[in-house]
Short mmCIF file of C-alpha atoms in Angstrom, two decimals:
data_model
loop_
_atom_site.label_atom_id
_atom_site.label_comp_id
_atom_site.label_asym_id
_atom_site.label_seq_id
_atom_site.Cartn_x
_atom_site.Cartn_y
_atom_site.Cartn_z
CA MET A 1 85.55 109.78 45.93
CA ASN A 2 82.23 108.87 47.47
CA ARG A 3 80.21 111.03 49.83
CA ALA A 4 80.86 108.81 52.87
CA LYS A 5 84.62 109.15 52.45
CA ARG A 6 84.40 112.93 52.09
CA ILE A 7 82.41 113.12 55.32
CA SER A 8 84.95 110.87 57.01
CA GLU A 9 87.83 113.08 55.91
CA LEU A 10 86.01 116.20 57.06
CA GLN A 11 85.39 114.57 60.43
CA TYR A 12 89.03 113.56 60.78
CA LEU A 13 90.15 117.09 59.98
CA GLU A 14 87.79 118.50 62.58
CA ASN A 15 88.96 115.95 65.16
CA TYR A 16 92.59 116.81 64.50
CA ARG A 17 91.86 120.54 64.61
CA VAL A 18 90.30 120.23 68.06
CA LEU A 19 93.13 117.94 69.20
CA PHE A 20 95.81 120.51 68.36
CA ALA A 21 93.68 123.31 69.79
CA ASN A 22 93.50 121.45 73.12
CA LEU A 23 97.22 120.71 73.04
CA ASP A 24 97.84 124.42 72.58
CA GLU A 25 95.40 125.65 75.23
CA VAL A 26 95.55 123.14 78.10
CA GLN A 27 98.73 123.78 80.10
CA ASP A 28 98.49 120.54 82.09
CA LEU A 29 98.61 118.58 78.85
CA LYS A 30 101.74 120.42 77.77
CA THR A 31 103.43 119.77 81.09
CA GLU A 32 102.66 116.05 81.22
CA LEU A 33 103.50 115.36 77.57
CA ALA A 34 106.74 117.36 77.54
CA ASP A 35 108.32 114.81 79.89
CA TYR A 36 107.73 112.14 77.22
CA GLY A 37 109.22 114.02 74.31
CA TYR A 38 106.17 115.93 73.15
CA ASP A 39 107.34 119.46 73.87
CA ASP A 40 106.24 122.55 71.96
CA ALA A 41 108.57 121.79 69.06
CA LYS A 42 107.32 118.23 68.69
CA ILE A 43 103.68 119.31 68.87
CA ALA A 44 104.44 122.01 66.29
CA GLU A 45 105.61 119.25 63.93
CA GLY A 46 102.22 117.58 64.19
CA LYS A 47 100.39 120.88 63.79
CA ALA A 48 102.39 121.59 60.63
CA LEU A 49 101.35 118.20 59.25
CA PHE A 50 97.74 119.04 60.04
CA ASP A 51 97.97 122.45 58.34
CA HIS A 52 99.55 120.84 55.28
CA THR A 53 96.85 118.17 55.13
CA GLN A 54 94.09 120.76 55.45
CA GLN A 55 95.65 122.78 52.63
CA LEU A 56 95.89 119.73 50.35
CA TYR A 57 92.33 118.72 51.20
CA ASN A 58 91.06 122.15 50.18
CA GLN A 59 93.14 122.04 47.01
CA ASN A 60 91.78 118.59 46.17
CA GLN A 61 88.22 119.85 46.64
CA GLN A 62 88.94 122.71 44.23
CA GLU A 63 90.55 120.43 41.63
CA THR A 64 87.64 117.99 41.85
CA ALA A 65 85.16 120.82 41.28
CA GLU A 66 87.17 122.07 38.29
CA GLU A 67 87.27 118.55 36.84
CA LYS A 68 83.49 118.24 37.11
CA GLU A 69 82.98 121.64 35.49
CA ALA A 70 85.36 120.76 32.64
CA TYR A 71 83.59 117.45 32.06
CA ALA A 72 80.19 119.17 31.98
CA ARG A 73 81.41 121.63 29.34
CA PHE A 74 82.87 118.82 27.24
CA SER A 75 79.80 116.61 27.65
CA ASP A 76 77.41 119.41 26.68
CA ALA A 77 79.40 120.21 23.54
CA PHE A 78 79.60 116.53 22.60
CA ASP A 79 75.84 116.16 23.04
CA VAL A 80 75.25 119.13 20.72
CA LEU A 81 77.54 117.57 18.12
CA LYS A 82 75.88 114.17 18.34
CA LYS A 83 72.37 115.61 18.20
CA THR A 84 73.02 117.40 14.90
CA TYR A 85 75.02 114.47 13.56
CA SER A 86 72.17 112.08 14.36
CA LYS A 87 69.80 114.28 12.34
CA HIS A 88 72.26 114.48 9.44
CA ARG A 89 72.86 110.75 9.60
CA LYS A 90 69.15 109.98 9.18
CA ILE A 91 68.90 112.43 6.30
CA ALA A 92 71.99 110.97 4.64
CA LYS A 93 70.51 107.47 4.67
CA VAL A 94 67.53 108.82 2.74
CA ALA A 95 69.67 110.93 0.42
CA LEU A 96 71.88 107.93 -0.34
CA MET A 97 69.09 105.37 -0.35
CA LYS A 98 69.90 104.40 -3.92
CA LYS A 99 73.64 104.44 -3.23
CA PRO A 100 74.06 101.88 -0.42
CA GLU A 101 77.65 101.30 -1.51
CA LEU A 102 78.45 104.78 -0.16
CA TRP A 103 77.16 104.07 3.32
CA LYS A 104 80.38 102.45 4.47
CA THR A 105 82.41 105.31 3.00
CA LEU A 106 80.44 107.78 5.11
CA ALA A 107 80.42 105.46 8.16
CA LEU A 108 76.63 105.10 8.02
CA ASP A 109 76.52 101.34 8.60
CA GLY A 110 75.26 100.25 12.00
CA SER A 111 74.83 102.79 14.78
CA LEU A 112 77.14 105.40 16.27
CA SER A 113 79.74 103.83 18.54
CA ALA A 114 79.37 104.35 22.27
CA ALA A 115 83.12 104.77 22.76
CA TYR A 116 84.18 108.42 22.48
CA LEU A 117 87.21 108.03 20.22
CA LYS A 118 85.49 105.67 17.81
CA ALA A 119 82.37 107.82 17.71
CA MET A 120 84.42 110.92 16.95
CA GLN A 121 86.20 109.12 14.14
CA GLU A 122 82.88 108.06 12.62
CA ILE A 123 81.52 111.60 12.86
CA LYS A 124 84.67 113.07 11.33
CA THR A 125 84.55 110.55 8.49
CA PHE A 126 80.95 111.44 7.73
CA TYR A 127 81.57 115.17 7.45
CA GLU A 128 84.88 114.82 5.62
CA GLN A 129 83.24 112.62 3.01
CA ALA A 130 80.10 114.76 2.89
CA GLN A 131 82.29 117.67 1.88
CA SER A 132 84.69 115.93 -0.49
CA HIS A 133 83.10 112.79 -1.98
CA SER A 134 82.16 113.53 -5.59
CA GLU A 135 79.06 111.31 -5.58
CA ALA A 136 77.83 111.89 -2.06
CA GLN A 137 78.26 115.66 -1.88
CA PRO A 138 75.63 116.70 -4.47
CA LEU A 139 73.11 114.19 -3.14
CA LEU A 140 73.52 115.44 0.43
CA GLU A 141 73.34 119.09 -0.59
CA LYS A 142 69.84 118.48 -1.93
CA PHE A 143 68.85 117.74 1.68
CA LYS A 144 70.60 120.86 3.06
CA ILE A 145 73.71 119.03 4.24
CA ASN A 146 75.72 121.69 2.43
CA LYS A 147 79.07 123.37 3.02
CA ALA A 148 77.69 125.69 5.68
CA ALA A 149 76.16 122.80 7.61
CA VAL A 150 79.32 120.72 7.32
CA ASP A 151 81.59 123.63 8.31
CA ALA A 152 79.45 124.27 11.39
CA GLN A 153 79.82 120.65 12.46
CA ILE A 154 83.56 120.63 11.80
CA ALA A 155 83.85 123.69 14.04
CA GLN A 156 81.82 121.85 16.69
CA ILE A 157 84.12 118.84 16.39
CA GLN A 158 87.10 121.10 17.06
CA GLN A 159 85.31 122.61 20.05
CA VAL A 160 84.58 119.16 21.46
CA GLU A 161 88.21 118.11 21.08
CA THR A 162 89.43 121.30 22.74
CA LEU A 163 87.06 120.81 25.68
CA ARG A 164 87.98 117.13 25.91
CA ALA A 165 91.66 118.07 26.20
CA ALA A 166 90.82 120.61 28.91
CA TYR A 167 88.83 117.97 30.78
CA GLU A 168 91.68 115.44 30.59
CA LYS A 169 94.04 118.10 31.95
CA GLU A 170 91.74 118.86 34.88
CA LYS A 171 91.22 115.15 35.47
CA GLY A 172 94.97 114.59 35.73
CA GLU A 173 95.38 117.51 38.11
CA SER A 174 92.50 116.22 40.24
CA GLN A 175 94.00 112.74 40.42
CA ASP A 176 97.38 114.16 41.41
CA ALA A 177 95.77 116.35 44.07
CA THR A 178 93.93 113.31 45.44
CA GLN A 179 97.15 111.32 45.67
CA GLN A 180 98.96 114.17 47.44
CA LYS A 181 96.06 114.62 49.86
CA ASN A 182 95.93 110.89 50.64
CA LYS A 183 99.67 110.83 51.36
CA ALA A 184 99.30 113.80 53.69
CA PHE A 185 96.40 112.16 55.53
CA ALA A 186 98.45 108.97 55.96
CA THR A 187 101.46 110.86 57.34
CA LEU A 188 99.31 112.89 59.73
CA SER A 189 97.42 109.79 60.86
CA ASP A 190 100.70 108.01 61.63
CA TRP A 191 101.88 110.97 63.70
CA VAL A 192 98.63 111.11 65.66
CA ARG A 193 98.61 107.35 66.34
CA GLU A 194 102.16 107.48 67.67
CA PHE A 195 101.33 110.56 69.72
CA TYR A 196 98.30 108.91 71.28
CA ALA A 197 100.24 105.75 72.13
CA VAL A 198 102.72 107.89 74.07
CA ALA A 199 99.92 110.00 75.57
CA GLN A 200 98.27 106.88 77.00
CA ILE A 201 101.44 106.26 78.98
CA ALA A 202 102.12 109.89 79.88
CA LEU A 203 98.55 110.48 81.06
CA ASP A 204 97.92 107.09 82.61
CA ASP A 205 97.17 108.68 85.99
CA ARG A 206 95.33 111.64 84.45
CA PRO A 207 92.35 109.95 82.73
CA GLN A 208 90.44 113.19 82.32
CA LEU A 209 93.31 114.74 80.40
CA LEU A 210 93.62 111.61 78.29
CA GLU A 211 89.91 111.73 77.55
CA SER A 212 90.20 115.38 76.48
CA ILE A 213 92.37 114.31 73.57
CA GLY A 214 91.46 110.64 73.16
CA LYS A 215 87.95 111.26 71.91
CA PHE A 216 89.44 113.15 68.99
CA VAL A 217 91.93 110.40 68.12
CA ARG A 218 90.11 107.10 68.37
CA SER A 219 87.31 107.77 65.87
#
């Protein structure tokens, strides 16, 4: 969600908060509107919708923050993995300079894919082969791509995958929270529009009272 929309939603929530505060505090409003079906019970329905929308908005803000935090943790771990892999990749091309036929086996051809899943597969292939390939392993060990180095990267791969799963979970929760919040805003907005249409009739001869609530509805 962009910044402009967040500001808009905050403004709507503030407008609705003041609207219901005025409906609760100004007795003349209560008297005039009650004759047109907007008694205390009906107003309470709208206030409940507002409270629900405010709650879902706050929840959505929290879920969005958690999604961003989860992505940052995943992204940082992935960057660490790629940085070390990039170094190992360059070394491997030198170590296997006289064995170009092994490059494809270790996924050294071309450059690392930009797509996450494909990149991870290429990185996994490299370290799996670096540890198990009978020809490649001794050549790489001469350049310190040994078992300890490979094990450390395999552990980092597992960490990246764990953090990626956590991020996807938070992303799903954030998307669901956004959908629930949007539905609540739509329901509340419909209630307020209908209320204001009736209020225009009920307060036709009380323009000051209409203005006291209208300025919080028509934005």
